[in-house]
Coordinates of C-alpha atoms in Angstrom, one line a residue:
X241 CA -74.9 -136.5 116.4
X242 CA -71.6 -136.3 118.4
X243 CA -70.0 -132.6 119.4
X244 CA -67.5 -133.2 116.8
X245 CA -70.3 -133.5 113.8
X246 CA -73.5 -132.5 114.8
X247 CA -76.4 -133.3 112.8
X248 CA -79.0 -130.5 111.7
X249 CA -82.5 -131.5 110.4
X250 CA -83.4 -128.8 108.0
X251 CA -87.3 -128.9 107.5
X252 CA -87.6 -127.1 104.1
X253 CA -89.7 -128.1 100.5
X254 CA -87.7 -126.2 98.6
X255 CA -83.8 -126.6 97.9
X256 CA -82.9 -122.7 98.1
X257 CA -85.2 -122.4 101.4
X258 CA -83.0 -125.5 103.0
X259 CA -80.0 -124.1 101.4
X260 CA -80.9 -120.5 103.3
X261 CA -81.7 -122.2 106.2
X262 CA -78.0 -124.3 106.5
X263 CA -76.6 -120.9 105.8
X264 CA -78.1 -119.3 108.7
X265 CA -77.0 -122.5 111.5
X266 CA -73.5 -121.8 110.2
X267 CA -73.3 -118.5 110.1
X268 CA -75.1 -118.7 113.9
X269 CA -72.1 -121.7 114.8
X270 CA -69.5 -119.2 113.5
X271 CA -70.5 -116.3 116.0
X272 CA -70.9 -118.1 118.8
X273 CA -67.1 -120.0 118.2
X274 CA -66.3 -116.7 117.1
X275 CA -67.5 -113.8 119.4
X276 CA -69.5 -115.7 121.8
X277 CA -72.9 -114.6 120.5
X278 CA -75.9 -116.6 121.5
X279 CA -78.4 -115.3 119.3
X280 CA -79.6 -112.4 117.4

């Protein structure tokens, strides 16, 4: 895990539940690198 790639442990059983879950970290990383939104 460095700041350049950081790691994200995805606790899912299914593959569109982890899938769903990735997509909500990025979209979370884009905002904040974005707009400089913590959370929502």
């Amino acid at each position: 895990d460095t700041a350049d790639a950081p790691w994200l442990v995805v606790a899912a059983d299914h593959k569109k539940t982890a899938r769903i879950e990735v997509l909500k970290y990025i979209i979370q990383k884009c905002e904040e690198k974005l707009w400089g939104v913590q959370q929502y």
